[in-house]
Amino acid sequence: MTVRRLVLAVAGGALLFASHPPLDQPWAGYIALIPLLLLARSCGVGGQPVRSGFGWGLVAGLVFFLPLVVWLNRFGAAAWLLLALLQSVFVGGFVAVVAAWRERTWRPLVAVAAWVGFEWLRSNVPLGGFPWGVLAYTQHGGGPVLPVARVAGALGVSAVLAAVAACLEALAVHLRRGERGRALLGPLGGAVGVVGVLLLVPPPPAPTSEVVDVAAVQGNDVDLPAFADRTDSDRIADIADRMVAVTSRLADDPSGAPQVVVWPENSLDVDPRGAPRIAAKIEQAQAFVGDAVLLAGTLLDGSQLRTFRNTIVRFGPGAEIVDVYDKRILVPFGEYVPWRSVFGGLPPLRAIPNDGVPGDRAHAFDIDGVATVGPVTCYESLFPGLVRDQVTAGAQVLVVSTNNASFGRSPASRQHLTFSQLRAVETGRWVMHAGISGISTVVDPRGGLSQRTELFEQAIVRADLPLVDAPTLYVRTGDVVGPVAAAATLAFVVGLAVAGLRSRRGSARAAS
């Protein structure tokens, strides 16, 4: 029994990993939960289904997350191992709930709700959540299930994939047992429901007749060690010089100047209002692009000592700050140190001397009446609700500004790009995914990519992005699937607890 459970746990974790970049096998996303459901069925046979299910689910989670986020090892083995362990807890919770349900009615429904509920939970807690490795992103490249994001968001896609796996697992178990007739109605009915959902998904909203000419400048930040001093003035000037040099190519572009030029996150790692040397470089770049609007990833000083704001700034003539978007979701232990009085003295965290201050509002840039551009800064693209807020604030196109240079040539950049692909499908907007060191690319509202650059090269991605005004159903309704699934899972758990309590009371009365 132990060997069988180990094989199932490893198989489930391995399939989950294989379905994401770097292996990037989308077919695995449809079946990855089958071994975990069989594992839960096996754990449900014993006298301690919750403990057994959680333990073996934790093993499956580690098999999945340890290789998925191995790029975090650049910041130390402790950070990598702790994050993988924390995320694995949610997989353990899923297997434990399904194991505790045993062979009761509606088992596939419970499995779908539990998987999506735990994905929603880990997308929100702790410290704002970490939705890396959510099942939906296995379908980033297209396919029949991806359009569901347009209606129900990423977790809606996860729900459909989980339903496919649950129906297949139930059908296989019934057939293996020689059960026919009514026993097959549930799985087959679920399969029909999935097909029905896919047939009802509408196409992306139609664009207007207008476009906006956007050029993303990939100046190429250098591949620095993880804890290098990013406040060094010479390094900051060097990156700005790189950005200016690549931007200068636009002056010779036979198409003329674009309407919007994007300098990605951390292109300017200092507040130019107090750095004349950097302000001069901004003016130099503006001379190359004429009347184009420059949107640049810039660090601005915070209102308190040793704080900063990670922003996207619209610069006007003379490097004047005309408009600002403040990043609203910051990276814990990356852009700020939670509970600094406790953890701030740890050697790895001494490299983060200042804390970022999050913004408090959605905001889109009005590009002189030509277009409304919704800025999204790096880590924010992981969170569908935040990007939805940018669209409801008026964004007709989206710009995702990123800096993944710290992760080198690892799969982190490719994994990160999958989030922009899902955000494009969810919102029905064209997305300029702009990385200072790559990957940069254009994402269409079906998740397709064009003009994709490589890591650590200098390049410009320029495209006429169609403007979209109409909202998708997801933009209208927001994240409904996740909270509903989490509430349903809680109801199932409470029901199991009540049933167990009644059973124990009944046994006590019978014994007396």
Coordinates of C-alpha atoms in Angstrom, one line a residue:
M1 CA 0.0 0.0 0.0
T2 CA 2.8 2.4 0.9
V3 CA 4.6 1.8 -2.4
R4 CA 1.4 2.3 -4.4
R5 CA 0.7 5.6 -2.6
L6 CA 4.3 6.8 -3.2
V7 CA 4.0 6.0 -6.9
L8 CA 0.7 7.9 -7.2
A9 CA 2.1 10.9 -5.2
V10 CA 5.2 11.1 -7.4
A11 CA 3.2 10.6 -10.6
G12 CA 0.7 13.3 -9.7
G13 CA 3.5 15.8 -8.8
A14 CA 5.5 14.9 -11.9
L15 CA 2.6 15.4 -14.2
L16 CA 1.8 18.8 -12.6
F17 CA 5.4 19.9 -13.1
A18 CA 5.5 18.6 -16.7
S19 CA 2.4 20.6 -17.6
H20 CA 4.1 23.9 -16.9
P21 CA 7.3 25.5 -18.4
P22 CA 10.0 24.5 -18.9
L23 CA 8.6 21.1 -20.0
D24 CA 5.4 22.8 -21.0
Q25 CA 3.2 19.8 -21.9
P26 CA -0.4 21.0 -21.8
W27 CA -1.9 17.5 -22.2
A28 CA -0.5 16.7 -18.8
G29 CA -2.8 19.4 -17.3
Y30 CA -5.9 17.4 -18.2
I31 CA -4.7 14.2 -16.4
A32 CA -2.4 15.5 -13.6
L33 CA -5.0 15.2 -10.9
I34 CA -5.9 11.6 -11.7
P35 CA -3.1 10.1 -9.7
L36 CA -3.9 12.4 -6.8
L37 CA -7.6 11.4 -6.9
L38 CA -6.5 7.7 -6.9
L39 CA -4.2 8.5 -4.1
A40 CA -7.0 10.1 -2.1
R41 CA -9.2 7.1 -2.8
S42 CA -6.4 4.8 -1.4
C43 CA -5.9 7.0 1.7
G44 CA -9.7 7.0 2.3
V45 CA -9.6 3.2 2.9
G46 CA -7.7 3.4 6.2
G47 CA -8.8 4.7 9.5
Q48 CA -7.0 8.0 9.3
P49 CA -7.9 9.4 5.8
V50 CA -7.1 13.1 6.7
R51 CA -3.7 12.4 8.2
S52 CA -2.7 9.9 5.5
G53 CA -4.1 12.1 2.7
F54 CA -2.4 15.2 3.9
G55 CA 0.9 13.5 4.3
W56 CA 0.9 11.9 0.9
G57 CA -0.5 15.0 -0.7
L58 CA 2.4 16.9 0.8
V59 CA 4.8 14.5 -0.9
A60 CA 3.0 15.1 -4.3
G61 CA 3.2 18.9 -3.7
L62 CA 7.0 18.8 -3.1
V63 CA 7.5 16.7 -6.2
F64 CA 5.7 19.5 -8.1
F65 CA 6.9 22.7 -6.5
L66 CA 10.6 21.9 -5.8
P67 CA 11.5 21.8 -9.5
L68 CA 8.9 24.4 -10.5
V69 CA 10.4 27.1 -8.4
V70 CA 14.0 25.9 -8.3
W71 CA 15.0 29.3 -9.7
L72 CA 14.4 30.8 -6.3
N73 CA 17.5 28.8 -5.2
R74 CA 19.5 31.8 -6.5
F75 CA 18.3 33.6 -3.3
G76 CA 19.3 30.7 -1.1
A77 CA 18.2 27.1 -0.5
A78 CA 16.1 28.1 2.6
A79 CA 13.9 30.5 0.5
W80 CA 13.4 27.8 -2.2
L81 CA 12.6 25.0 0.2
L82 CA 10.3 27.0 2.4
L83 CA 8.3 28.3 -0.5
A84 CA 8.0 24.8 -2.0
L85 CA 6.9 23.4 1.3
L86 CA 4.4 26.1 2.0
Q87 CA 2.8 25.6 -1.5
S88 CA 2.8 21.9 -1.0
V89 CA 0.6 22.2 2.1
F90 CA -2.3 23.3 -0.1
V91 CA -1.9 20.1 -2.3
G92 CA -1.9 18.1 1.0
G93 CA -5.1 19.8 2.0
F94 CA -6.7 18.9 -1.3
V95 CA -5.9 15.2 -1.0
A96 CA -6.9 15.2 2.6
V97 CA -10.4 16.5 1.9
V98 CA -11.0 14.1 -1.0
A99 CA -9.7 11.2 1.1
A100 CA -12.0 12.1 4.0
W101 CA -15.0 12.2 1.6
R102 CA -14.2 8.5 0.8
E103 CA -16.8 6.9 -1.6
R104 CA -19.7 9.2 -0.8
T105 CA -22.0 10.6 -3.5
W106 CA -20.8 13.6 -5.6
R107 CA -17.1 12.7 -5.1
P108 CA -16.1 14.3 -8.5
L109 CA -17.8 17.5 -7.5
V110 CA -16.1 17.6 -4.2
A111 CA -12.8 17.0 -5.9
V112 CA -13.3 19.9 -8.3
A113 CA -14.4 22.3 -5.5
A114 CA -11.5 21.3 -3.3
W115 CA -8.8 21.7 -5.9
V116 CA -10.1 25.1 -7.0
G117 CA -10.8 26.1 -3.5
F118 CA -7.3 25.4 -2.4
E119 CA -5.9 27.2 -5.5
W120 CA -7.9 30.2 -4.6
L121 CA -6.7 30.0 -1.0
R122 CA -3.0 29.9 -1.9
S123 CA -3.6 32.7 -4.3
N124 CA -4.6 34.9 -1.4
V125 CA -2.7 33.7 1.7
P126 CA -0.2 34.1 3.3
L127 CA 1.1 37.7 2.6
G128 CA -1.3 38.2 -0.3
G129 CA -0.8 34.7 -1.8
F130 CA 1.4 33.1 -4.5
P131 CA -0.6 31.7 -7.4
W132 CA 2.4 30.3 -9.2
G133 CA 1.7 26.8 -10.7
V134 CA -2.1 27.2 -10.8
L135 CA -3.5 24.5 -13.1
A136 CA -5.0 27.0 -15.5
Y137 CA -1.6 28.2 -16.7
T138 CA -0.8 24.8 -18.2
Q139 CA -3.1 25.8 -21.1
H140 CA -1.5 29.2 -21.7
G141 CA -0.6 28.3 -25.3
G142 CA -4.3 27.8 -26.4
G143 CA -6.5 24.8 -26.8
P144 CA -10.2 24.2 -26.1
V145 CA -10.2 25.1 -22.4
L146 CA -8.3 28.4 -22.4
P147 CA -11.2 30.5 -23.6
V148 CA -13.1 29.7 -20.4
A149 CA -10.9 32.3 -18.8
R150 CA -12.8 34.9 -20.7
V151 CA -16.0 33.9 -18.8
A152 CA -14.7 32.6 -15.4
G153 CA -11.1 33.7 -15.1
A154 CA -8.1 31.4 -14.6
L155 CA -9.7 29.5 -11.8
G156 CA -12.6 28.7 -14.1
V157 CA -10.0 27.0 -16.4
S158 CA -8.7 25.1 -13.4
A159 CA -12.2 24.0 -12.6
V160 CA -12.8 22.6 -16.1
L161 CA -9.4 20.8 -16.1
A162 CA -10.1 19.4 -12.6
A163 CA -13.6 18.3 -13.8
V164 CA -12.1 16.4 -16.7
A165 CA -9.6 14.6 -14.5
A166 CA -12.3 13.8 -11.9
C167 CA -14.7 12.4 -14.5
L168 CA -12.0 10.3 -16.1
E169 CA -10.8 8.9 -12.7
A170 CA -14.4 8.1 -11.6
L171 CA -15.1 6.4 -15.0
A172 CA -12.0 4.3 -14.9
V173 CA -12.7 3.2 -11.3
H174 CA -16.3 2.2 -12.2
L175 CA -15.2 0.3 -15.3
R176 CA -12.4 -1.5 -13.4
R177 CA -14.9 -2.6 -10.8
G178 CA -17.2 -3.9 -13.6
E179 CA -19.9 -1.4 -12.7
R180 CA -22.3 -0.3 -15.5
G181 CA -25.5 1.5 -15.8
R182 CA -26.3 4.2 -13.2
A183 CA -22.8 4.1 -11.9
L184 CA -21.5 5.7 -15.1
L185 CA -24.1 8.4 -15.3
G186 CA -22.2 10.8 -13.0
P187 CA -18.9 10.8 -14.9
L188 CA -20.6 10.8 -18.3
G189 CA -22.9 13.6 -17.2
G190 CA -19.9 15.6 -16.0
A191 CA -18.2 15.1 -19.3
V192 CA -21.3 16.4 -21.1
G193 CA -21.3 19.4 -18.8
V194 CA -17.7 20.2 -19.6
V195 CA -18.4 20.1 -23.4
G196 CA -21.5 22.3 -22.9
V197 CA -19.4 24.9 -21.0
L198 CA -16.8 25.0 -23.8
L199 CA -19.5 25.5 -26.5
L200 CA -21.0 28.4 -24.7
V201 CA -17.9 30.5 -24.3
P202 CA -18.1 33.7 -26.5
P203 CA -15.3 35.0 -28.7
P204 CA -13.1 37.8 -27.5
P205 CA -14.7 41.3 -27.7
A206 CA -14.3 43.0 -31.0
P207 CA -11.7 45.8 -31.1
T208 CA -12.5 49.3 -32.2
S209 CA -11.2 50.6 -35.5
E210 CA -8.3 52.4 -33.7
V211 CA -4.8 51.1 -32.8
V212 CA -2.0 52.5 -30.6
D213 CA 1.6 52.2 -31.8
V214 CA 3.6 50.9 -28.8
A215 CA 7.4 50.1 -28.7
A216 CA 8.9 48.2 -25.8
V217 CA 12.6 48.7 -25.3
Q218 CA 14.5 45.8 -24.0
G219 CA 17.8 47.4 -22.9
N220 CA 19.1 44.3 -21.2
D221 CA 19.8 44.5 -17.5
V222 CA 22.9 42.4 -16.7
D223 CA 22.6 38.9 -15.1
L224 CA 23.7 40.0 -11.6
P225 CA 24.1 37.8 -8.5
A226 CA 20.9 37.5 -6.5
F227 CA 22.0 39.8 -3.7
A228 CA 24.1 42.3 -5.7
D229 CA 23.8 46.0 -4.7
R230 CA 21.1 47.3 -7.0
T231 CA 21.5 50.8 -5.5
D232 CA 25.0 51.3 -6.9
S233 CA 24.9 54.6 -8.9
D234 CA 27.3 53.4 -11.6
R235 CA 25.1 50.4 -12.2
I236 CA 21.9 52.5 -12.3
A237 CA 23.6 54.8 -14.9
D238 CA 24.8 51.9 -16.9
I239 CA 21.3 50.5 -17.2
A240 CA 19.9 53.9 -18.2
D241 CA 22.7 54.2 -20.9
R242 CA 21.6 50.8 -22.3
M243 CA 18.0 51.9 -22.4
V244 CA 19.0 55.1 -24.2
A245 CA 21.2 53.3 -26.7
V246 CA 18.5 50.8 -27.7
T247 CA 15.8 53.6 -27.8
S248 CA 18.0 55.5 -30.2
R249 CA 17.2 52.9 -32.9
L250 CA 13.7 54.3 -33.0
A251 CA 15.1 57.5 -34.5
D252 CA 16.1 55.7 -37.6
D253 CA 12.9 53.6 -37.9
P254 CA 11.3 54.2 -41.3
S255 CA 7.9 54.0 -39.7
G256 CA 8.6 57.1 -37.7
A257 CA 8.2 57.6 -34.0
P258 CA 5.8 55.3 -32.1
Q259 CA 3.0 56.8 -30.0
V260 CA 4.1 55.1 -26.8
V261 CA 7.6 54.0 -25.7
V262 CA 7.8 51.6 -22.8
W263 CA 10.9 51.3 -20.6
P264 CA 10.3 48.2 -18.4
E265 CA 10.5 47.8 -14.6
N266 CA 13.7 49.1 -13.0
S267 CA 14.9 50.9 -16.1
L268 CA 15.4 53.8 -13.7
D269 CA 16.4 52.5 -10.3
V270 CA 16.6 56.0 -8.7
D271 CA 14.2 59.0 -8.4
P272 CA 15.3 61.2 -11.3
R273 CA 14.0 64.3 -9.4
G274 CA 17.1 64.0 -7.2
A275 CA 19.5 62.6 -9.8
P276 CA 20.3 65.1 -12.6
R277 CA 22.6 62.5 -14.3
I278 CA 19.6 60.2 -14.8
A279 CA 17.2 63.0 -15.7
A280 CA 19.6 64.0 -18.5
K281 CA 19.4 60.5 -19.9
I282 CA 15.6 60.6 -19.9
E283 CA 15.8 63.9 -21.9
Q284 CA 18.3 62.2 -24.3
A285 CA 15.9 59.4 -24.9
Q286 CA 13.0 61.8 -25.5
A287 CA 15.0 63.5 -28.2
F288 CA 15.2 60.2 -30.1
V289 CA 11.5 59.5 -30.0
G290 CA 10.0 63.0 -30.5
D291 CA 6.5 63.4 -29.4
A292 CA 6.1 59.8 -28.2
V293 CA 4.9 59.2 -24.7
L294 CA 7.6 57.6 -22.5
L295 CA 6.3 55.2 -19.8
A296 CA 9.3 54.1 -17.7
G297 CA 9.7 51.8 -14.8
T298 CA 11.1 54.1 -12.1
L299 CA 11.8 54.0 -8.4
L300 CA 10.5 57.1 -6.7
D301 CA 11.3 58.1 -3.1
G302 CA 8.6 57.2 -0.5
S303 CA 7.1 59.6 1.9
Q304 CA 9.0 58.2 4.8
L305 CA 12.7 57.5 5.4
R306 CA 14.1 54.3 3.8
T307 CA 11.0 53.7 1.7
F308 CA 10.4 53.8 -2.0
R309 CA 7.6 53.5 -4.6
N310 CA 8.0 51.1 -7.5
T311 CA 6.2 53.0 -10.3
I312 CA 5.5 53.4 -13.9
V313 CA 6.0 57.1 -14.7
R314 CA 4.8 59.0 -17.7
F315 CA 7.4 61.6 -18.4
G316 CA 6.7 64.9 -20.1
P317 CA 9.1 67.3 -21.8
G318 CA 12.3 67.9 -19.8
A319 CA 11.9 64.6 -17.8
E320 CA 9.0 66.1 -16.0
I321 CA 6.8 63.6 -14.2
V322 CA 3.3 64.0 -15.6
D323 CA 1.5 60.9 -14.3
V324 CA 2.4 58.0 -12.1
Y325 CA 1.1 54.4 -11.4
D326 CA 2.3 52.9 -8.1
K327 CA 2.7 49.2 -8.0
R328 CA 0.0 47.9 -5.7
I329 CA 1.1 44.3 -4.9
L330 CA 4.8 44.1 -3.8
V331 CA 6.9 41.0 -3.5
P332 CA 7.3 39.8 0.1
F333 CA 11.0 39.5 1.1
G334 CA 11.8 41.0 -2.3
E335 CA 10.5 44.5 -2.3
Y336 CA 9.8 44.7 1.4
V337 CA 10.5 42.7 4.5
P338 CA 7.4 41.6 6.5
W339 CA 7.9 42.0 10.2
R340 CA 11.3 43.7 9.6
S341 CA 12.0 43.9 13.4
V342 CA 12.0 40.1 13.5
F343 CA 13.5 39.1 10.1
G344 CA 15.4 42.2 9.0
G345 CA 18.6 41.2 10.6
L346 CA 18.9 37.8 8.8
P347 CA 21.9 37.9 6.4
P348 CA 20.0 37.5 3.1
L349 CA 17.5 40.2 4.0
R350 CA 20.1 42.8 4.8
A351 CA 20.3 43.3 1.0
I352 CA 16.8 44.8 1.2
P353 CA 17.5 47.9 3.3
N354 CA 14.4 49.8 2.2
D355 CA 10.8 48.9 2.1
G356 CA 8.5 49.5 -0.9
V357 CA 5.2 51.3 -0.3
P358 CA 2.3 49.8 -2.2
G359 CA -0.1 52.0 -4.3
D360 CA -3.7 52.2 -3.3
R361 CA -5.6 52.6 -6.5
A362 CA -6.1 51.3 -10.0
H363 CA -5.0 53.7 -12.7
A364 CA -4.7 53.8 -16.5
F365 CA -2.8 56.3 -18.5
D366 CA -4.7 58.5 -21.0
I367 CA -2.4 58.8 -23.9
D368 CA -3.5 62.2 -25.2
G369 CA -6.9 61.0 -26.1
V370 CA -5.4 58.4 -28.5
A371 CA -5.7 55.4 -26.2
T372 CA -5.9 54.4 -22.5
V373 CA -3.1 52.2 -21.4
G374 CA -3.3 50.0 -18.3
P375 CA 0.0 49.5 -16.6
V376 CA 0.8 46.3 -14.7
T377 CA 4.1 45.9 -12.9
C378 CA 5.8 42.5 -12.9
Y379 CA 4.5 40.5 -9.9
E380 CA 1.1 42.2 -10.2
S381 CA 0.4 40.1 -13.4
L382 CA 0.0 37.1 -11.2
F383 CA -3.2 38.5 -9.8
P384 CA -6.3 38.5 -12.1
G385 CA -8.3 40.8 -9.9
L386 CA -5.7 43.5 -10.0
V387 CA -5.5 43.4 -13.8
R388 CA -9.3 43.4 -14.0
D389 CA -9.2 46.6 -11.9
Q390 CA -7.0 48.2 -14.5
V391 CA -9.5 47.4 -17.3
T392 CA -12.4 48.7 -15.3
A393 CA -10.4 51.8 -14.8
G394 CA -10.5 52.3 -18.6
A395 CA -7.6 50.3 -20.0
Q396 CA -8.0 49.6 -23.7
V397 CA -4.6 47.8 -23.9
L398 CA -2.3 46.5 -21.2
V399 CA 1.4 46.9 -20.6
V400 CA 3.1 44.4 -18.3
S401 CA 6.4 45.9 -17.2
T402 CA 8.8 43.3 -15.8
N403 CA 12.3 42.7 -14.5
N404 CA 13.3 39.1 -14.1
A405 CA 17.0 39.6 -14.5
S406 CA 17.6 38.3 -11.0
F407 CA 16.5 34.8 -12.1
G408 CA 19.0 34.5 -14.9
R409 CA 18.2 32.1 -17.7
S410 CA 16.0 29.9 -15.5
P411 CA 12.4 29.0 -16.5
A412 CA 11.1 31.9 -14.3
S413 CA 10.7 34.3 -17.2
R414 CA 8.9 31.8 -19.3
Q415 CA 6.6 30.8 -16.4
H416 CA 5.9 34.5 -15.7
L417 CA 4.9 35.1 -19.3
T418 CA 2.1 32.6 -19.0
F419 CA 0.4 35.0 -16.5
S420 CA 0.3 37.7 -19.2
Q421 CA -1.2 35.2 -21.6
L422 CA -4.1 34.4 -19.2
R423 CA -4.6 38.1 -18.4
A424 CA -5.0 38.8 -22.1
V425 CA -7.7 36.1 -22.5
E426 CA -9.5 37.1 -19.3
T427 CA -9.8 40.7 -20.2
G428 CA -10.0 40.5 -24.0
R429 CA -7.1 43.0 -24.2
W430 CA -3.9 43.1 -26.2
V431 CA -0.9 43.0 -23.9
M432 CA 2.6 44.3 -24.4
H433 CA 4.7 42.1 -22.1
A434 CA 7.9 44.2 -21.7
G435 CA 10.9 42.7 -19.9
I436 CA 14.0 44.8 -19.3
S437 CA 16.2 41.7 -19.9
G438 CA 13.5 39.6 -21.7
I439 CA 11.2 38.0 -22.4
S440 CA 9.4 40.8 -24.3
T441 CA 6.5 40.0 -26.7
V442 CA 3.0 40.9 -27.8
V443 CA 0.1 38.8 -26.5
D444 CA -3.2 38.8 -28.3
P445 CA -6.6 38.3 -26.6
R446 CA -6.5 34.5 -27.4
G447 CA -3.2 34.1 -25.6
G448 CA -1.0 34.0 -28.8
L449 CA 2.5 35.4 -28.9
S450 CA 4.3 37.4 -31.6
Q451 CA 7.7 39.1 -31.8
R452 CA 9.0 37.2 -28.8
T453 CA 12.6 38.1 -27.8
E454 CA 15.1 36.0 -26.0
L455 CA 16.6 36.6 -22.6
F456 CA 19.6 39.0 -22.1
E457 CA 19.5 40.5 -25.6
Q458 CA 18.9 44.1 -26.7
A459 CA 15.8 44.4 -28.7
I460 CA 12.7 46.5 -29.5
V461 CA 9.2 45.0 -29.8
R462 CA 7.0 47.4 -31.7
A463 CA 3.4 46.8 -32.7
D464 CA 0.1 48.5 -33.5
L465 CA -2.1 47.2 -30.7
P466 CA -5.9 47.2 -31.4
L467 CA -7.9 49.1 -28.8
V468 CA -10.7 47.2 -27.0
D469 CA -13.5 48.9 -25.1
A470 CA -16.0 46.1 -24.5
P471 CA -15.6 44.1 -21.3
T472 CA -15.5 40.3 -21.2
L473 CA -17.9 38.5 -18.9
Y474 CA -15.0 37.9 -16.5
V475 CA -14.3 41.7 -16.3
R476 CA -18.0 42.2 -15.6
T477 CA -18.3 39.6 -12.8
G478 CA -14.8 39.3 -11.4
D479 CA -13.4 36.3 -9.5
V480 CA -16.5 34.2 -8.6
V481 CA -15.4 30.7 -9.1
G482 CA -12.6 30.7 -6.5
P483 CA -14.6 32.0 -3.5
V484 CA -17.6 29.7 -4.4
A485 CA -15.3 26.7 -4.6
A486 CA -13.6 27.6 -1.3
A487 CA -17.0 28.1 0.4
A488 CA -18.3 24.7 -1.0
T489 CA -15.1 23.0 0.3
L490 CA -15.6 24.5 3.7
A491 CA -19.2 23.3 3.7
F492 CA -18.1 19.8 2.7
V493 CA -15.5 19.8 5.6
V494 CA -18.1 21.0 8.1
G495 CA -20.5 18.3 6.9
L496 CA -17.9 15.6 7.3
A497 CA -17.1 16.9 10.8
V498 CA -20.8 16.9 11.8
A499 CA -21.3 13.4 10.4
G500 CA -18.2 12.1 12.3
L501 CA -19.5 13.7 15.5
R502 CA -22.9 12.1 15.1
S503 CA -21.3 8.7 14.3
R504 CA -19.2 8.8 17.5
R505 CA -22.2 9.8 19.6
G506 CA -24.1 6.9 18.1
S507 CA -21.4 4.5 18.8
A508 CA -21.1 5.8 22.4
R509 CA -24.8 5.3 23.0
A510 CA -24.7 1.8 21.5
A511 CA -21.8 0.9 23.8
S512 CA -23.6 2.1 26.9

